[in-house]
PDB file of C-alpha atoms in Angstrom:
ATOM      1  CA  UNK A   1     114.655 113.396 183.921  1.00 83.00           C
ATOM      2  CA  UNK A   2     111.049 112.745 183.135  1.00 91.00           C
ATOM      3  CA  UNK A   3     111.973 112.117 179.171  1.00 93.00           C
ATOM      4  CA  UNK A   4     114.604 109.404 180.242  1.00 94.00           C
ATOM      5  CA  UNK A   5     111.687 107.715 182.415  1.00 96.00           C
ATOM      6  CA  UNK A   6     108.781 107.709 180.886  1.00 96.00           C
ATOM      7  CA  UNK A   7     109.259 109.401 177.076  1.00 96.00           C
ATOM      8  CA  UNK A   8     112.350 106.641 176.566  1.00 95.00           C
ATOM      9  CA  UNK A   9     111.725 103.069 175.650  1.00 93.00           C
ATOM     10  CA  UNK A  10     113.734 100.029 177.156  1.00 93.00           C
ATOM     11  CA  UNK A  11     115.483 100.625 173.377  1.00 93.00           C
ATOM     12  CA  UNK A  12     116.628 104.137 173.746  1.00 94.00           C
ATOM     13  CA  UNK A  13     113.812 105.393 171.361  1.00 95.00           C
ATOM     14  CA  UNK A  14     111.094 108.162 171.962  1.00 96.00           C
ATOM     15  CA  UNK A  15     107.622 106.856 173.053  1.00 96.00           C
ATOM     16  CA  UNK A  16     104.783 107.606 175.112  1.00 96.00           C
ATOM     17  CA  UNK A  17     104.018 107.021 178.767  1.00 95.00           C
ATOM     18  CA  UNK A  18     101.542 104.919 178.140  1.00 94.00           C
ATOM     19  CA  UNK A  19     103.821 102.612 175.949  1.00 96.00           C
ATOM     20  CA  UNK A  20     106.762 102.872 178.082  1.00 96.00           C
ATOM     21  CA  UNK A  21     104.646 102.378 181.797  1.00 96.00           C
ATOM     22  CA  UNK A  22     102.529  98.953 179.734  1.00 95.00           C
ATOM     23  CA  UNK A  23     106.292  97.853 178.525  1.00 95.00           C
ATOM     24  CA  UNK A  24     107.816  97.768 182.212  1.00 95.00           C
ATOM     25  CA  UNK A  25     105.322  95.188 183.447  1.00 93.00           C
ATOM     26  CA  UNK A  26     107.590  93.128 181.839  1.00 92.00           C
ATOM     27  CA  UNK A  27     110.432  93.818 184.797  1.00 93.00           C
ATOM     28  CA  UNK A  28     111.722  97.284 183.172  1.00 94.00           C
ATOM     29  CA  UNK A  29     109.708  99.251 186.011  1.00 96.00           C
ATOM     30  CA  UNK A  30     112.937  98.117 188.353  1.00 96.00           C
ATOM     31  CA  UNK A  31     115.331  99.850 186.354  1.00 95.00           C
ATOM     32  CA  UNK A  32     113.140 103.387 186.435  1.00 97.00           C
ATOM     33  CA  UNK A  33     110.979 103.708 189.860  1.00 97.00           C
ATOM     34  CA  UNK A  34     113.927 105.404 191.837  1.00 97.00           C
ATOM     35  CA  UNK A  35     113.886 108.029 189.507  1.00 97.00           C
ATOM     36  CA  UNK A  36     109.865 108.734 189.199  1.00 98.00           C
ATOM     37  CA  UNK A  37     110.262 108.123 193.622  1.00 98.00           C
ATOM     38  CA  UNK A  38     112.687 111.070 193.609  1.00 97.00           C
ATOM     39  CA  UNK A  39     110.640 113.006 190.780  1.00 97.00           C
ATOM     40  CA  UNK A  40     106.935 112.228 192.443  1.00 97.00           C
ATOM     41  CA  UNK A  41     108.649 113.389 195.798  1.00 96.00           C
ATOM     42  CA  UNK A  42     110.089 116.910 194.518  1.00 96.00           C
ATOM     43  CA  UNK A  43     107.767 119.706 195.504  1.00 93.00           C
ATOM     44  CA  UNK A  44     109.787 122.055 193.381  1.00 94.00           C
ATOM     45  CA  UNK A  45     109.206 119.552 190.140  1.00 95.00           C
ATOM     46  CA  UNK A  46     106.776 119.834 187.066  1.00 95.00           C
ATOM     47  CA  UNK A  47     103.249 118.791 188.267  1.00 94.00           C
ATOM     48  CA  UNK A  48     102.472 117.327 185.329  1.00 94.00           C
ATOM     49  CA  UNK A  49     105.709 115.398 185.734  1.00 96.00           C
ATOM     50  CA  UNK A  50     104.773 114.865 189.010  1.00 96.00           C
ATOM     51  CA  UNK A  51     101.073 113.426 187.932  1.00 96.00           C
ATOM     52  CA  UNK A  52     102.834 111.028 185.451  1.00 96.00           C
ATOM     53  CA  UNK A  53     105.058 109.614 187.901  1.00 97.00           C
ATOM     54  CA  UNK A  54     102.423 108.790 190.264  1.00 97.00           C
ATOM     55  CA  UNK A  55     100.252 107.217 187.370  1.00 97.00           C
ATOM     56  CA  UNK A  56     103.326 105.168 186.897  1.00 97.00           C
ATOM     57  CA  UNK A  57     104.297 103.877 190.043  1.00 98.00           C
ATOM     58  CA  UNK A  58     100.442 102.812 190.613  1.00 98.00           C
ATOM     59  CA  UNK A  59     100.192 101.176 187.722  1.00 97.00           C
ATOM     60  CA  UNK A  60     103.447  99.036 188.376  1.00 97.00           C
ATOM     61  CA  UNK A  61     101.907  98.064 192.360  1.00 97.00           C
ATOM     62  CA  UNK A  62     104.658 100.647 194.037  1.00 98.00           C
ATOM     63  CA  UNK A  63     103.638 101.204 197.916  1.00 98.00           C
ATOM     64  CA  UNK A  64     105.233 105.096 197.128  1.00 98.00           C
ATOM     65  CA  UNK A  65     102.318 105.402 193.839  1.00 98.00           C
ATOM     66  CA  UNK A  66      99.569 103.757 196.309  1.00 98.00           C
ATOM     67  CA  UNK A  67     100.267 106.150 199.123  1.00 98.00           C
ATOM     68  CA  UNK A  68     100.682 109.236 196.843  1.00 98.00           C
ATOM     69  CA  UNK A  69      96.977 108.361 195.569  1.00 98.00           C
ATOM     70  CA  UNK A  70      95.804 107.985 199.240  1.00 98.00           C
ATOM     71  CA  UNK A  71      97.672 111.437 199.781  1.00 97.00           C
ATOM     72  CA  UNK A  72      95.926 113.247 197.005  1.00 97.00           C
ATOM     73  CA  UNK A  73      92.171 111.667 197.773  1.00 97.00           C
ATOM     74  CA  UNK A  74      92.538 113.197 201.239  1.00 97.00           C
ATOM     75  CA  UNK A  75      92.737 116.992 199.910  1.00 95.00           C
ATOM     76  CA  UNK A  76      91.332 116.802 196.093  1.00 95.00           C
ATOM     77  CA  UNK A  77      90.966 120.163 196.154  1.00 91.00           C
ATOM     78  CA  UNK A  78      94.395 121.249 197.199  1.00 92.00           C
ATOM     79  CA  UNK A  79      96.339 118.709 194.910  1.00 92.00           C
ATOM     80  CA  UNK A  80      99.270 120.941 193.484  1.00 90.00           C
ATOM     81  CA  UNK A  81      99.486 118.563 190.054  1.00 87.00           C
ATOM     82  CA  UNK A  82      95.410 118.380 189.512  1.00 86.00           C
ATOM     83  CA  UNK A  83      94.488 119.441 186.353  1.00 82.00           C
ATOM     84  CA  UNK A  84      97.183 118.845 184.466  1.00 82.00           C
ATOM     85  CA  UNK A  85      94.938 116.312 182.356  1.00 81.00           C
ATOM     86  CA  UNK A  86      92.019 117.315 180.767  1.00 73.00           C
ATOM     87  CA  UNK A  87      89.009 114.614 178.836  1.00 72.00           C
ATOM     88  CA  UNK A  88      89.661 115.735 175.358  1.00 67.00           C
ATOM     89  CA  UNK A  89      85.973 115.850 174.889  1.00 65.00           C
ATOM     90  CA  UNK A  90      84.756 117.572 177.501  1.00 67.00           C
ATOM     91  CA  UNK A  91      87.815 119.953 178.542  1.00 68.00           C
ATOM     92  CA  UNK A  92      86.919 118.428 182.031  1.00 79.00           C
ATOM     93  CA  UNK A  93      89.450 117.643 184.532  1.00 86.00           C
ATOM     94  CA  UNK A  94      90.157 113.942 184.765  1.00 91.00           C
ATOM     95  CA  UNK A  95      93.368 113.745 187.448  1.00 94.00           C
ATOM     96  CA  UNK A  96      91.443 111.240 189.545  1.00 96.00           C
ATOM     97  CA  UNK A  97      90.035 109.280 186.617  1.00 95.00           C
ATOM     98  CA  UNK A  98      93.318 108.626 185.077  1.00 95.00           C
ATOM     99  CA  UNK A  99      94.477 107.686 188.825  1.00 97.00           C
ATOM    100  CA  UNK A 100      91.302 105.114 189.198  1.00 97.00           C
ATOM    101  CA  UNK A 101      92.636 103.218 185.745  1.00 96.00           C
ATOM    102  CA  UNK A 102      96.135 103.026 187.506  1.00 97.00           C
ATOM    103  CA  UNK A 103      95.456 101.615 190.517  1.00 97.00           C
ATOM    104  CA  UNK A 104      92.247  99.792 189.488  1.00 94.00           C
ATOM    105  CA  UNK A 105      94.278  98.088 186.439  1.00 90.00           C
ATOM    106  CA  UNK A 106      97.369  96.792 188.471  1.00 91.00           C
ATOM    107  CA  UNK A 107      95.993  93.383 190.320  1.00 90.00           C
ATOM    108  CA  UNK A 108      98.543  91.286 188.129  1.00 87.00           C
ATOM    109  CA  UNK A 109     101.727  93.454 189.578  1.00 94.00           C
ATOM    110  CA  UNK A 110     100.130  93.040 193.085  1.00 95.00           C
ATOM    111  CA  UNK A 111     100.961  89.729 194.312  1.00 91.00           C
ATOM    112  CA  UNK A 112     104.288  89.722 192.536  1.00 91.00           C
ATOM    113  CA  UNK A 113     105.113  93.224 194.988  1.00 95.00           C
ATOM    114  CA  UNK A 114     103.349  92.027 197.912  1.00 96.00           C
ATOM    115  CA  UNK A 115     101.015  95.488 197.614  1.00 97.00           C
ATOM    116  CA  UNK A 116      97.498  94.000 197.448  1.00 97.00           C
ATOM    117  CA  UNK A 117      96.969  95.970 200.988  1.00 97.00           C
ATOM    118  CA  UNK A 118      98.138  98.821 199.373  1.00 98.00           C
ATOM    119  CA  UNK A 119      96.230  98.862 196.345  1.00 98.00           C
ATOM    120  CA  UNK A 120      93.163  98.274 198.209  1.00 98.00           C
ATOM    121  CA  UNK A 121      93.644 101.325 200.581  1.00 98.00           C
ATOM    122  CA  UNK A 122      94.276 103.537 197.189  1.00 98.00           C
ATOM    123  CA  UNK A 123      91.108 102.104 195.524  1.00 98.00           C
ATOM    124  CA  UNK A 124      89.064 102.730 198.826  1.00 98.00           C
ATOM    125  CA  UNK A 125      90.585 106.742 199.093  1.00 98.00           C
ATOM    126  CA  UNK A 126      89.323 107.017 195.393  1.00 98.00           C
ATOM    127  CA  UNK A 127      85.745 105.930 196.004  1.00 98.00           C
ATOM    128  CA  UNK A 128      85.641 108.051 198.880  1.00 98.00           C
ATOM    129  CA  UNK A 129      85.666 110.819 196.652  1.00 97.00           C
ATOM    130  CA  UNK A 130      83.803 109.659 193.898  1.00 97.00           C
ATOM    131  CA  UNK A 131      81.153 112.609 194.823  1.00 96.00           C
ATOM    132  CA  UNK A 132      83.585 115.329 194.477  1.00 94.00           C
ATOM    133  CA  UNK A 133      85.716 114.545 191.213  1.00 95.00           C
ATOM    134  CA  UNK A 134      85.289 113.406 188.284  1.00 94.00           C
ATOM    135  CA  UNK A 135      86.160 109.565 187.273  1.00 93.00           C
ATOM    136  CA  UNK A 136      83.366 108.841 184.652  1.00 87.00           C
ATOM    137  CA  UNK A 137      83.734 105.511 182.766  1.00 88.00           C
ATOM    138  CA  UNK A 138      86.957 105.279 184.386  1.00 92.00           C
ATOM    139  CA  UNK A 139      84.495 104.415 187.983  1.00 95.00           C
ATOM    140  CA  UNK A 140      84.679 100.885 186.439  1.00 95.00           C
ATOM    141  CA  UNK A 141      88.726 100.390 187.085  1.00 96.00           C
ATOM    142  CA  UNK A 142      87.771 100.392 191.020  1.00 96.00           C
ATOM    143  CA  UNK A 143      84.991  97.695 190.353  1.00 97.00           C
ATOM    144  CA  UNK A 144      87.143  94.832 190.444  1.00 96.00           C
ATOM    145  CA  UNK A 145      85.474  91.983 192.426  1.00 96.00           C
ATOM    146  CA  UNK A 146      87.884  91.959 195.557  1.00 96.00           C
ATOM    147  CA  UNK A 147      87.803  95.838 195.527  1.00 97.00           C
ATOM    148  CA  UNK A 148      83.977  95.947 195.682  1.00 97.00           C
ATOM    149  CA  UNK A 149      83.730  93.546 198.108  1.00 97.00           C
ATOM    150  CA  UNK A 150      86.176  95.113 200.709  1.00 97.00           C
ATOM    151  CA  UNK A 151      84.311  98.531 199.648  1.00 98.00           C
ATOM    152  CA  UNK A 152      80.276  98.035 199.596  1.00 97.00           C
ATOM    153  CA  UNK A 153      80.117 100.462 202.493  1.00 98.00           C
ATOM    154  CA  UNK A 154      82.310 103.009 200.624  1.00 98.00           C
ATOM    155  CA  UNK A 155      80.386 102.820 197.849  1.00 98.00           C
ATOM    156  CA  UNK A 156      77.097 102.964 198.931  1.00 98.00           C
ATOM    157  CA  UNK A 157      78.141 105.636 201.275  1.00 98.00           C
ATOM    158  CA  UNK A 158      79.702 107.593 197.622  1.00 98.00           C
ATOM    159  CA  UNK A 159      76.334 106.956 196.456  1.00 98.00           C
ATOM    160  CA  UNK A 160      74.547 108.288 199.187  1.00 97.00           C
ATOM    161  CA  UNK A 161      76.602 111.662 199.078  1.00 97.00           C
ATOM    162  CA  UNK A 162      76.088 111.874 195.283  1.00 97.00           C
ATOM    163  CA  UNK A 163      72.892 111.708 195.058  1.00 97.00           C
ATOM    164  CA  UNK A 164      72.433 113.923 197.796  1.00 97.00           C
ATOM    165  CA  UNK A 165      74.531 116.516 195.944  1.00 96.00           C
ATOM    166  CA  UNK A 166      72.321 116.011 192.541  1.00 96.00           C
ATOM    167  CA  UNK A 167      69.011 116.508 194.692  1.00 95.00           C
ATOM    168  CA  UNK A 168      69.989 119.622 196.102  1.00 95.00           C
ATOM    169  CA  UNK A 169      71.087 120.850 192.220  1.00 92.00           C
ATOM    170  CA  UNK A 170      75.051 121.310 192.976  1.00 80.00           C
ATOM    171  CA  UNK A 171      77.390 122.498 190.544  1.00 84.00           C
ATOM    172  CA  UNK A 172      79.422 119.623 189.442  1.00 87.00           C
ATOM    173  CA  UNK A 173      81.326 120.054 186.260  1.00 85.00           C
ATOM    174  CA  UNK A 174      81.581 116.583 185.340  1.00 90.00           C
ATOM    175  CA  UNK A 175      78.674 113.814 185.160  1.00 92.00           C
ATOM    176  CA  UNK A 176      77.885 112.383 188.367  1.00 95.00           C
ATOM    177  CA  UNK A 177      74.841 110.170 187.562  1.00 96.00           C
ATOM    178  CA  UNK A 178      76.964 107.852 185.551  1.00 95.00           C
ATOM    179  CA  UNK A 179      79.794 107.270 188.367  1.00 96.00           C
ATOM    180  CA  UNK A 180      76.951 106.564 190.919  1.00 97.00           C
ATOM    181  CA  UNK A 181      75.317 104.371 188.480  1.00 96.00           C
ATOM    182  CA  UNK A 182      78.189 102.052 188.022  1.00 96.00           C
ATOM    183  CA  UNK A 183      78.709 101.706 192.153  1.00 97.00           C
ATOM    184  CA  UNK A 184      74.915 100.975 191.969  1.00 97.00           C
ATOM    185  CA  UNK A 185      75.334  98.356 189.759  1.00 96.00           C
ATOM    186  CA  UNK A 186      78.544  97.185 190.948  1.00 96.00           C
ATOM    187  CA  UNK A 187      76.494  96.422 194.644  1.00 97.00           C
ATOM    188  CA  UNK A 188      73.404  94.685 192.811  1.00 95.00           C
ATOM    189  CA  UNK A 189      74.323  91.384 193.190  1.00 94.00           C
ATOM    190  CA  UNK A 190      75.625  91.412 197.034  1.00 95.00           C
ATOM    191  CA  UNK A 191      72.622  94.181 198.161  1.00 96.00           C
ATOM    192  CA  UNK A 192      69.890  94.025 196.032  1.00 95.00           C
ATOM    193  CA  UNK A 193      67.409  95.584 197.968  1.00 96.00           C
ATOM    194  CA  UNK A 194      69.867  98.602 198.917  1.00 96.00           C
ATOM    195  CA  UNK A 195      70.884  98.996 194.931  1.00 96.00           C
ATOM    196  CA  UNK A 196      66.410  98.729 194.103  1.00 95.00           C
ATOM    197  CA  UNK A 197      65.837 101.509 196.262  1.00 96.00           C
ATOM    198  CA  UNK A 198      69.199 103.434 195.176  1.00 97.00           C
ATOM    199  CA  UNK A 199      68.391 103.223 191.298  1.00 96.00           C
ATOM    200  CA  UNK A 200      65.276 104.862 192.535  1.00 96.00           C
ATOM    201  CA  UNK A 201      66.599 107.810 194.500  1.00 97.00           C
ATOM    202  CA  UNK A 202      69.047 108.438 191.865  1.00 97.00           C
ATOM    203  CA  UNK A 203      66.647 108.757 188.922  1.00 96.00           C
ATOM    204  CA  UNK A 204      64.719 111.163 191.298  1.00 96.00           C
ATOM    205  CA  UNK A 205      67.576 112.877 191.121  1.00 96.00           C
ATOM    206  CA  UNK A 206      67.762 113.576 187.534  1.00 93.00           C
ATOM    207  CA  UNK A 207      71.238 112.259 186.560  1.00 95.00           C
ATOM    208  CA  UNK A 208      70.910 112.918 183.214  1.00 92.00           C
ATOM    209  CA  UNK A 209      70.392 110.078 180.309  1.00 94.00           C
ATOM    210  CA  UNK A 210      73.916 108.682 180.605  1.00 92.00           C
ATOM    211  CA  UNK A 211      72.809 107.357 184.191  1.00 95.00           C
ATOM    212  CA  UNK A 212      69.750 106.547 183.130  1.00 94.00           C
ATOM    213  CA  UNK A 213      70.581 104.184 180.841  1.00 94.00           C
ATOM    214  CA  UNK A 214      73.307 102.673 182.542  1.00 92.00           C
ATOM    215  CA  UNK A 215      70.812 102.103 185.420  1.00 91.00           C
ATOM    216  CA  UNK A 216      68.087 100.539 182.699  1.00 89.00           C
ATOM    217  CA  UNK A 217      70.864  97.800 180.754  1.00 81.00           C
ATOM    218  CA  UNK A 218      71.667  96.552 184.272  1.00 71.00           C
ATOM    219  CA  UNK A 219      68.366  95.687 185.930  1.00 64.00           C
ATOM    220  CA  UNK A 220      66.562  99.238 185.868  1.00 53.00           C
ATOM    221  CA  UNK A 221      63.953  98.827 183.159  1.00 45.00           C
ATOM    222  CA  UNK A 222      61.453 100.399 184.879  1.00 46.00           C
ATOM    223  CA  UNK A 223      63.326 103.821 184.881  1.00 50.00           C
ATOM    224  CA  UNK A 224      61.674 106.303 182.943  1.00 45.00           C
ATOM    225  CA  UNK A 225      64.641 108.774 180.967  1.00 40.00           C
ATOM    226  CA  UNK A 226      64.168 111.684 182.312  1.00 39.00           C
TER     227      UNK A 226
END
C-alpha cells in the first residue's frame, strides 16, 4: 500500500516521498489521504510506514496528520514509529524534527482545508517538547510569525525547562542549546527583556558553540564561546 501512496508519482513512476508528498499540493493529496488515514491508523502496520503517512498528511493540512502529531507529543517516549529516521550525520533520532518541518511548512494548505486551528495545536504539542527530543535546525519550521505569537508562553516555558536540564548536566543525545537558541531569538522582538536575561542563563549553561553563536548573530555579542 505504502509504495502506491507515497513511492508512486501522479504518472505511475517510482519516486520518493518527498517528491510525491511536494507534488500533491497541487490537488493529488485528494486522490491518496484515505489510504495513508487507513495506513497511519493500523496498529498492526510498518512504523516507518506509519511515520511517513503522518509526515504526509501534516504536510498536506489533514486534521487526522495534525492530531496524530498532537498524539505522539503527548507520550514521545512511548511513540511505537519513533526512530525510524535517523540525522545521517549524527545517527541521532530526528522523528519529531522531520514532524516540526511538516506541520511548520504547511500554512499555504491551511486556509484552503480550513485547519489553521489544527495546525496551530500540532505546532504548540511540538514546542512543548522541544526539551525532550531532538528538532535541531528543524526548531525554525515552528517559528512562523502566527505560530510564535500564539506560542511565546510555550516557548519560553521550552526554554525554561531546557536550560534547566543543561544546568543540571542531563544526558541529552541531541543538541539542545541550539533549539533553545532559536525560541530565544524567535521571542526577541515581542520580549526583549525576557530573551536578554534568557541568552544569559543559557550561555551559563554551556550549550555548546552551536548555541553560542546562534545567540551572538542575533543580538548576543556579548556572549563569550564557551
Amino acid at each position: 500500500m505504502l509504495r502506491a501512496l507515497l513511492f508512486t508519482d501522479f504518472d505511475g513512476l517510482s519516486a520518493e516521498p518527498d517528491d510525491v508528498i511536494a507534488d500533491a499540493l497541487d490537488g493529488g493529496y485528494v486522490e491518496r489521504t484515505q489510504g495513508l488515514v487507513t495506513l497511519l491508523g493500523d496498529e498492526n502496520a510498518d512504523p516507518a510506514a506509519r511515520f511517513l503517512a503522518c509526515c504526509a498528511l501534516a504536510s498536506w493540512a489533514d486534521p487526522i496528520g495534525y492530531a496524530a502529531v498532537v498524539e505522539a507529543a503527548a507520550a514521545p517516549d512511548e511513540l511505537t514509529w519513533r526512530g525510524q529516521t535517523y540525522d545521517r550525520f549524527h545517527s541521532q533520532d530526528d522523528t519529531f524534527a522531520h514532524l516540526a518541518e511538516a506541520v511548520g511548512r504547511s500554512p499555504d494548505m491551511v486556509d484552503e482545508r480550513g485547519t489553521a486551528a489544527e495546525r496551530l495545536e500540532a505546532a504548540r504539542a511540538l514546542i512543548r517538547i522541544a526539551d525532550r527530543v531532538r528538532l535541531d535546525r528543524r526548531a525554525d519550521d515552528l517559528l512562523y510569525p502566527e505560530i510564535v505569537s500564539a506560542c511565546r508562553a510555550d516557548l519560553s516555558a521550552a526554554v525554561d525547562r531546557g536550560i534547566a536540564r543543561l544546568a543540571a548536566g542531563a544526558p541529552l543525545g541531541f543538541d539542545l542549546g541550539v533549539q533553545l537558541a532559536r525560541f530565544i531569538n524567535a521571542l526577541a522582538e515581542s520580549r526583549p527583556a525576557w530573551a536578554a536575561d534568557a541568552r544569559q542563563r543559557l550561555a551559563a549553561a554551556h550549550p555548546g558553540d552551536r548555541a553560542l553563536r546562534e545567540l551572538a548573530e542575533s543580538g548576543g555579542s556579548s556572549l563569550r564561546l564557551m
